[in-house]
JSON list of C-alpha atoms in Angstrom, two decimals:
[
{"chain": "A", "resi": 1, "resn": "MET", "atom": "CA", "xyz": [-0.07, 0.17, 0.14]},
{"chain": "A", "resi": 2, "resn": "GLU", "atom": "CA", "xyz": [2.93, 2.19, 0.71]},
{"chain": "A", "resi": 3, "resn": "GLN", "atom": "CA", "xyz": [4.30, 2.14, -2.79]},
{"chain": "A", "resi": 4, "resn": "THR", "atom": "CA", "xyz": [0.73, 2.62, -4.10]},
{"chain": "A", "resi": 5, "resn": "PHE", "atom": "CA", "xyz": [0.31, 5.82, -2.26]},
{"chain": "A", "resi": 6, "resn": "ARG", "atom": "CA", "xyz": [3.94, 6.89, -3.30]},
{"chain": "A", "resi": 7, "resn": "TYR", "atom": "CA", "xyz": [3.43, 6.62, -6.79]},
{"chain": "A", "resi": 8, "resn": "LEU", "atom": "CA", "xyz": [-0.09, 8.02, -6.75]},
{"chain": "A", "resi": 9, "resn": "LEU", "atom": "CA", "xyz": [0.73, 11.06, -5.00]},
{"chain": "A", "resi": 10, "resn": "THR", "atom": "CA", "xyz": [3.92, 11.55, -6.95]},
{"chain": "A", "resi": 11, "resn": "GLY", "atom": "CA", "xyz": [2.11, 11.50, -9.83]},
{"chain": "A", "resi": 12, "resn": "LEU", "atom": "CA", "xyz": [-0.51, 13.69, -8.78]},
{"chain": "A", "resi": 13, "resn": "ILE", "atom": "CA", "xyz": [2.04, 16.35, -7.57]},
{"chain": "A", "resi": 14, "resn": "ALA", "atom": "CA", "xyz": [3.71, 15.92, -10.90]},
{"chain": "A", "resi": 15, "resn": "VAL", "atom": "CA", "xyz": [0.72, 16.49, -12.84]},
{"chain": "A", "resi": 16, "resn": "VAL", "atom": "CA", "xyz": [-0.66, 19.76, -10.84]},
{"chain": "A", "resi": 17, "resn": "ALA", "atom": "CA", "xyz": [3.14, 21.08, -10.92]},
{"chain": "A", "resi": 18, "resn": "LEU", "atom": "CA", "xyz": [3.44, 20.40, -14.87]},
{"chain": "A", "resi": 19, "resn": "THR", "atom": "CA", "xyz": [-0.23, 21.88, -15.40]},
{"chain": "A", "resi": 20, "resn": "GLN", "atom": "CA", "xyz": [0.77, 24.92, -13.60]},
{"chain": "A", "resi": 21, "resn": "PHE", "atom": "CA", "xyz": [4.09, 25.33, -15.35]},
{"chain": "A", "resi": 22, "resn": "VAL", "atom": "CA", "xyz": [2.33, 24.94, -18.69]},
{"chain": "A", "resi": 23, "resn": "GLN", "atom": "CA", "xyz": [-0.34, 27.61, -17.83]},
{"chain": "A", "resi": 24, "resn": "VAL", "atom": "CA", "xyz": [2.46, 30.00, -16.59]},
{"chain": "A", "resi": 25, "resn": "ILE", "atom": "CA", "xyz": [4.36, 29.52, -19.80]},
{"chain": "A", "resi": 26, "resn": "THR", "atom": "CA", "xyz": [1.65, 29.55, -22.35]},
{"chain": "A", "resi": 27, "resn": "ARG", "atom": "CA", "xyz": [-0.14, 32.68, -20.34]},
{"chain": "A", "resi": 28, "resn": "TYR", "atom": "CA", "xyz": [2.76, 34.95, -19.55]},
{"chain": "A", "resi": 29, "resn": "VAL", "atom": "CA", "xyz": [5.38, 33.82, -22.15]},
{"chain": "A", "resi": 30, "resn": "PHE", "atom": "CA", "xyz": [3.68, 33.16, -25.45]},
{"chain": "A", "resi": 31, "resn": "GLU", "atom": "CA", "xyz": [0.19, 35.26, -24.14]},
{"chain": "A", "resi": 32, "resn": "ILE", "atom": "CA", "xyz": [-1.93, 32.54, -25.24]},
{"chain": "A", "resi": 33, "resn": "PRO", "atom": "CA", "xyz": [-3.68, 30.96, -22.34]},
{"chain": "A", "resi": 34, "resn": "ILE", "atom": "CA", "xyz": [-5.10, 27.48, -22.58]},
{"chain": "A", "resi": 35, "resn": "MET", "atom": "CA", "xyz": [-9.07, 27.84, -22.03]},
{"chain": "A", "resi": 36, "resn": "GLY", "atom": "CA", "xyz": [-10.14, 25.14, -19.27]},
{"chain": "A", "resi": 37, "resn": "LEU", "atom": "CA", "xyz": [-6.77, 24.31, -18.01]},
{"chain": "A", "resi": 38, "resn": "GLU", "atom": "CA", "xyz": [-7.77, 25.90, -14.38]},
{"chain": "A", "resi": 39, "resn": "GLU", "atom": "CA", "xyz": [-10.70, 23.99, -14.30]},
{"chain": "A", "resi": 40, "resn": "SER", "atom": "CA", "xyz": [-9.34, 20.96, -15.21]},
{"chain": "A", "resi": 41, "resn": "ILE", "atom": "CA", "xyz": [-6.48, 21.20, -12.81]},
{"chain": "A", "resi": 42, "resn": "VAL", "atom": "CA", "xyz": [-9.29, 21.23, -9.96]},
{"chain": "A", "resi": 43, "resn": "ILE", "atom": "CA", "xyz": [-9.62, 17.35, -10.40]},
{"chain": "A", "resi": 44, "resn": "PRO", "atom": "CA", "xyz": [-6.00, 16.29, -9.70]},
{"chain": "A", "resi": 45, "resn": "THR", "atom": "CA", "xyz": [-5.48, 19.10, -6.93]},
{"chain": "A", "resi": 46, "resn": "LEU", "atom": "CA", "xyz": [-8.41, 17.98, -4.84]},
{"chain": "A", "resi": 47, "resn": "TRP", "atom": "CA", "xyz": [-7.42, 14.31, -5.29]},
{"chain": "A", "resi": 48, "resn": "LEU", "atom": "CA", "xyz": [-4.08, 15.31, -4.01]},
{"chain": "A", "resi": 49, "resn": "TYR", "atom": "CA", "xyz": [-5.37, 16.87, -0.97]},
{"chain": "A", "resi": 50, "resn": "MET", "atom": "CA", "xyz": [-7.61, 14.33, 0.14]},
{"chain": "A", "resi": 51, "resn": "LEU", "atom": "CA", "xyz": [-5.37, 11.34, -0.79]},
{"chain": "A", "resi": 52, "resn": "GLY", "atom": "CA", "xyz": [-2.37, 13.17, 1.15]},
{"chain": "A", "resi": 53, "resn": "ALA", "atom": "CA", "xyz": [-4.58, 13.54, 4.13]},
{"chain": "A", "resi": 54, "resn": "VAL", "atom": "CA", "xyz": [-5.70, 9.76, 3.99]},
{"chain": "A", "resi": 55, "resn": "ASN", "atom": "CA", "xyz": [-1.72, 8.98, 3.80]},
{"chain": "A", "resi": 56, "resn": "ALA", "atom": "CA", "xyz": [-0.86, 11.22, 6.70]},
{"chain": "A", "resi": 57, "resn": "SER", "atom": "CA", "xyz": [-3.63, 9.30, 8.62]},
{"chain": "A", "resi": 58, "resn": "ARG", "atom": "CA", "xyz": [-2.26, 6.04, 7.39]},
{"chain": "A", "resi": 59, "resn": "GLU", "atom": "CA", "xyz": [1.11, 6.89, 8.46]},
{"chain": "A", "resi": 60, "resn": "ASP", "atom": "CA", "xyz": [-0.04, 8.69, 11.55]},
{"chain": "A", "resi": 61, "resn": "THR", "atom": "CA", "xyz": [2.35, 11.75, 10.51]},
{"chain": "A", "resi": 62, "resn": "GLN", "atom": "CA", "xyz": [-0.20, 14.39, 10.86]},
{"chain": "A", "resi": 63, "resn": "ILE", "atom": "CA", "xyz": [0.70, 17.50, 12.65]},
{"chain": "A", "resi": 64, "resn": "ARG", "atom": "CA", "xyz": [0.10, 17.89, 16.09]},
{"chain": "A", "resi": 65, "resn": "ALA", "atom": "CA", "xyz": [0.57, 20.05, 18.90]},
{"chain": "A", "resi": 66, "resn": "ASN", "atom": "CA", "xyz": [0.98, 17.66, 21.83]},
{"chain": "A", "resi": 67, "resn": "VAL", "atom": "CA", "xyz": [1.79, 20.30, 24.85]},
{"chain": "A", "resi": 68, "resn": "LEU", "atom": "CA", "xyz": [0.63, 17.90, 27.49]},
{"chain": "A", "resi": 69, "resn": "GLU", "atom": "CA", "xyz": [3.31, 15.70, 26.33]},
{"chain": "A", "resi": 70, "resn": "ILE", "atom": "CA", "xyz": [5.81, 17.80, 28.13]},
{"chain": "A", "resi": 71, "resn": "PHE", "atom": "CA", "xyz": [4.22, 17.30, 31.58]},
{"chain": "A", "resi": 72, "resn": "ILE", "atom": "CA", "xyz": [3.63, 13.53, 30.87]},
{"chain": "A", "resi": 73, "resn": "LYS", "atom": "CA", "xyz": [6.54, 11.66, 32.05]},
{"chain": "A", "resi": 74, "resn": "THR", "atom": "CA", "xyz": [5.60, 7.91, 31.46]},
{"chain": "A", "resi": 75, "resn": "GLU", "atom": "CA", "xyz": [5.08, 5.96, 28.27]},
{"chain": "A", "resi": 76, "resn": "ARG", "atom": "CA", "xyz": [1.74, 4.87, 29.27]},
{"chain": "A", "resi": 77, "resn": "GLY", "atom": "CA", "xyz": [0.55, 8.47, 29.95]},
{"chain": "A", "resi": 78, "resn": "HIS", "atom": "CA", "xyz": [1.59, 9.11, 26.31]},
{"chain": "A", "resi": 79, "resn": "LYS", "atom": "CA", "xyz": [-0.20, 6.32, 25.03]},
{"chain": "A", "resi": 80, "resn": "ILE", "atom": "CA", "xyz": [-3.38, 7.01, 26.97]},
{"chain": "A", "resi": 81, "resn": "LEU", "atom": "CA", "xyz": [-3.16, 10.85, 25.70]},
{"chain": "A", "resi": 82, "resn": "ALA", "atom": "CA", "xyz": [-2.66, 9.51, 22.26]},
{"chain": "A", "resi": 83, "resn": "LEU", "atom": "CA", "xyz": [-5.88, 7.38, 22.80]},
{"chain": "A", "resi": 84, "resn": "ILE", "atom": "CA", "xyz": [-7.75, 10.39, 23.85]},
{"chain": "A", "resi": 85, "resn": "GLY", "atom": "CA", "xyz": [-6.74, 12.35, 20.87]},
{"chain": "A", "resi": 86, "resn": "GLU", "atom": "CA", "xyz": [-7.46, 9.56, 18.46]},
{"chain": "A", "resi": 87, "resn": "VAL", "atom": "CA", "xyz": [-10.92, 9.07, 20.02]},
{"chain": "A", "resi": 88, "resn": "ILE", "atom": "CA", "xyz": [-11.62, 12.82, 19.79]},
{"chain": "A", "resi": 89, "resn": "SER", "atom": "CA", "xyz": [-10.41, 12.95, 16.12]},
{"chain": "A", "resi": 90, "resn": "PHE", "atom": "CA", "xyz": [-12.60, 9.82, 15.25]},
{"chain": "A", "resi": 91, "resn": "VAL", "atom": "CA", "xyz": [-15.55, 11.48, 16.52]},
{"chain": "A", "resi": 92, "resn": "ILE", "atom": "CA", "xyz": [-14.91, 14.80, 14.55]},
{"chain": "A", "resi": 93, "resn": "SER", "atom": "CA", "xyz": [-14.01, 12.39, 11.49]},
{"chain": "A", "resi": 94, "resn": "LEU", "atom": "CA", "xyz": [-17.18, 10.64, 11.67]},
{"chain": "A", "resi": 95, "resn": "TRP", "atom": "CA", "xyz": [-19.25, 13.77, 11.76]},
{"chain": "A", "resi": 96, "resn": "LEU", "atom": "CA", "xyz": [-17.28, 15.36, 8.63]},
{"chain": "A", "resi": 97, "resn": "THR", "atom": "CA", "xyz": [-17.79, 12.13, 6.93]},
{"chain": "A", "resi": 98, "resn": "TYR", "atom": "CA", "xyz": [-21.79, 12.21, 7.53]},
{"chain": "A", "resi": 99, "resn": "TRP", "atom": "CA", "xyz": [-21.57, 15.73, 5.98]},
{"chain": "A", "resi": 100, "resn": "ALA", "atom": "CA", "xyz": [-19.35, 14.62, 3.06]},
{"chain": "A", "resi": 101, "resn": "TRP", "atom": "CA", "xyz": [-22.02, 12.00, 2.57]},
{"chain": "A", "resi": 102, "resn": "ASP", "atom": "CA", "xyz": [-24.82, 14.04, 2.17]},
{"chain": "A", "resi": 103, "resn": "TYR", "atom": "CA", "xyz": [-22.38, 16.21, -0.48]},
{"chain": "A", "resi": 104, "resn": "PHE", "atom": "CA", "xyz": [-21.66, 12.89, -2.21]},
{"chain": "A", "resi": 105, "resn": "LYS", "atom": "CA", "xyz": [-25.34, 12.17, -2.41]},
{"chain": "A", "resi": 106, "resn": "TYR", "atom": "CA", "xyz": [-26.25, 15.81, -3.75]},
{"chain": "A", "resi": 107, "resn": "ALA", "atom": "CA", "xyz": [-23.17, 15.76, -6.48]},
{"chain": "A", "resi": 108, "resn": "LEU", "atom": "CA", "xyz": [-24.67, 12.50, -7.49]},
{"chain": "A", "resi": 109, "resn": "ARG", "atom": "CA", "xyz": [-28.01, 13.67, -7.81]},
{"chain": "A", "resi": 110, "resn": "VAL", "atom": "CA", "xyz": [-27.24, 17.09, -9.53]},
{"chain": "A", "resi": 111, "resn": "TRP", "atom": "CA", "xyz": [-24.53, 16.07, -11.59]},
{"chain": "A", "resi": 112, "resn": "LYS", "atom": "CA", "xyz": [-23.05, 19.35, -12.24]},
{"chain": "A", "resi": 113, "resn": "GLU", "atom": "CA", "xyz": [-20.46, 20.00, -15.07]},
{"chain": "A", "resi": 114, "resn": "SER", "atom": "CA", "xyz": [-17.52, 22.50, -15.23]},
{"chain": "A", "resi": 115, "resn": "PRO", "atom": "CA", "xyz": [-18.47, 25.49, -17.15]},
{"chain": "A", "resi": 116, "resn": "THR", "atom": "CA", "xyz": [-15.86, 25.47, -20.12]},
{"chain": "A", "resi": 117, "resn": "LEU", "atom": "CA", "xyz": [-15.01, 21.72, -20.63]},
{"chain": "A", "resi": 118, "resn": "TYR", "atom": "CA", "xyz": [-18.50, 20.14, -19.44]},
{"chain": "A", "resi": 119, "resn": "ILE", "atom": "CA", "xyz": [-16.41, 17.70, -17.14]},
{"chain": "A", "resi": 120, "resn": "PRO", "atom": "CA", "xyz": [-18.69, 16.16, -14.57]},
{"chain": "A", "resi": 121, "resn": "THR", "atom": "CA", "xyz": [-17.57, 17.70, -11.18]},
{"chain": "A", "resi": 122, "resn": "PHE", "atom": "CA", "xyz": [-18.70, 14.64, -9.58]},
{"chain": "A", "resi": 123, "resn": "PHE", "atom": "CA", "xyz": [-15.38, 13.24, -10.27]},
{"chain": "A", "resi": 124, "resn": "HIS", "atom": "CA", "xyz": [-13.52, 15.53, -8.01]},
{"chain": "A", "resi": 125, "resn": "GLU", "atom": "CA", "xyz": [-16.28, 16.27, -5.46]},
{"chain": "A", "resi": 126, "resn": "CYS", "atom": "CA", "xyz": [-16.61, 12.67, -4.31]},
{"chain": "A", "resi": 127, "resn": "SER", "atom": "CA", "xyz": [-12.89, 12.76, -3.36]},
{"chain": "A", "resi": 128, "resn": "LEU", "atom": "CA", "xyz": [-13.98, 14.39, -0.11]},
{"chain": "A", "resi": 129, "resn": "PHE", "atom": "CA", "xyz": [-16.20, 11.57, 0.93]},
{"chain": "A", "resi": 130, "resn": "ILE", "atom": "CA", "xyz": [-13.97, 8.88, -0.06]},
{"chain": "A", "resi": 131, "resn": "GLY", "atom": "CA", "xyz": [-10.76, 10.47, 1.75]},
{"chain": "A", "resi": 132, "resn": "LEU", "atom": "CA", "xyz": [-12.86, 11.09, 4.87]},
{"chain": "A", "resi": 133, "resn": "VAL", "atom": "CA", "xyz": [-14.08, 7.51, 4.82]},
{"chain": "A", "resi": 134, "resn": "LEU", "atom": "CA", "xyz": [-10.37, 6.35, 4.54]},
{"chain": "A", "resi": 135, "resn": "VAL", "atom": "CA", "xyz": [-9.26, 8.68, 7.06]},
{"chain": "A", "resi": 136, "resn": "THR", "atom": "CA", "xyz": [-12.00, 7.67, 9.47]},
{"chain": "A", "resi": 137, "resn": "GLY", "atom": "CA", "xyz": [-10.93, 4.00, 8.95]},
{"chain": "A", "resi": 138, "resn": "PHE", "atom": "CA", "xyz": [-7.38, 4.55, 9.57]},
{"chain": "A", "resi": 139, "resn": "ILE", "atom": "CA", "xyz": [-8.32, 6.51, 12.98]},
{"chain": "A", "resi": 140, "resn": "ALA", "atom": "CA", "xyz": [-10.07, 3.65, 14.00]},
{"chain": "A", "resi": 141, "resn": "LEU", "atom": "CA", "xyz": [-7.10, 1.30, 13.38]},
{"chain": "A", "resi": 142, "resn": "HIS", "atom": "CA", "xyz": [-4.70, 3.53, 15.37]},
{"chain": "A", "resi": 143, "resn": "ILE", "atom": "CA", "xyz": [-7.75, 3.30, 18.41]},
{"chain": "A", "resi": 144, "resn": "VAL", "atom": "CA", "xyz": [-7.38, -0.54, 18.03]},
{"chain": "A", "resi": 145, "resn": "ARG", "atom": "CA", "xyz": [-3.72, -0.52, 17.91]},
{"chain": "A", "resi": 146, "resn": "LEU", "atom": "CA", "xyz": [-3.28, 2.18, 21.00]},
{"chain": "A", "resi": 147, "resn": "VAL", "atom": "CA", "xyz": [-6.02, 0.01, 23.08]},
{"chain": "A", "resi": 148, "resn": "ARG", "atom": "CA", "xyz": [-4.08, -3.26, 22.13]},
{"chain": "A", "resi": 149, "resn": "GLN", "atom": "CA", "xyz": [-0.81, -1.65, 23.47]},
{"chain": "A", "resi": 150, "resn": "LEU", "atom": "CA", "xyz": [-2.39, -0.31, 26.49]},
{"chain": "A", "resi": 151, "resn": "LYS", "atom": "CA", "xyz": [-3.66, -3.80, 27.48]},
{"chain": "A", "resi": 152, "resn": "SER", "atom": "CA", "xyz": [-0.15, -5.46, 26.65]},
{"chain": "A", "resi": 153, "resn": "PRO", "atom": "CA", "xyz": [1.57, -6.52, 29.95]},
{"chain": "A", "resi": 154, "resn": "SER", "atom": "CA", "xyz": [4.35, -4.27, 29.36]},
{"chain": "A", "resi": 155, "resn": "TYR", "atom": "CA", "xyz": [2.08, -1.45, 30.27]},
{"chain": "A", "resi": 156, "resn": "SER", "atom": "CA", "xyz": [0.46, -3.22, 33.31]},
{"chain": "A", "resi": 157, "resn": "VAL", "atom": "CA", "xyz": [1.26, -2.16, 36.81]},
{"chain": "A", "resi": 158, "resn": "HIS", "atom": "CA", "xyz": [2.94, -4.46, 38.59]},
{"chain": "A", "resi": 159, "resn": "LYS", "atom": "CA", "xyz": [2.80, -4.96, 42.46]},
{"chain": "A", "resi": 160, "resn": "ALA", "atom": "CA", "xyz": [5.99, -5.50, 44.32]}
]
């Protein structure tokens, strides 16, 4: 799965960068803008954002501001704090996924098209729902992992 994400995200970054480069060259050097390029770049850009969030969730490398970790000295305390953070993230992610589901149904029902190229916007609007479902799933996996670690004998309190 890591290879898949690596190649997919690299390809999306390359497409976005190349398209922006072409747009700058044609518009400002040749003074011949390519019509529709701006609306076509939205598709890989939205997928790049959402799949980047999914990858960060999968790797558990999101940006965090865990100030409380400074005051907590034990490994078990760090795991409990991480579990609390993951549970809060899970609840918020479920809530956002519910909203994204409503938007997904709306996009499917309305089936809008882009103004110049008539590309169905559903293909990039669905990235929000799909991405949030995957993020929520990875958060759930992290919660399970943290609970298992906290239940393991190495974290239990031993009496002398």
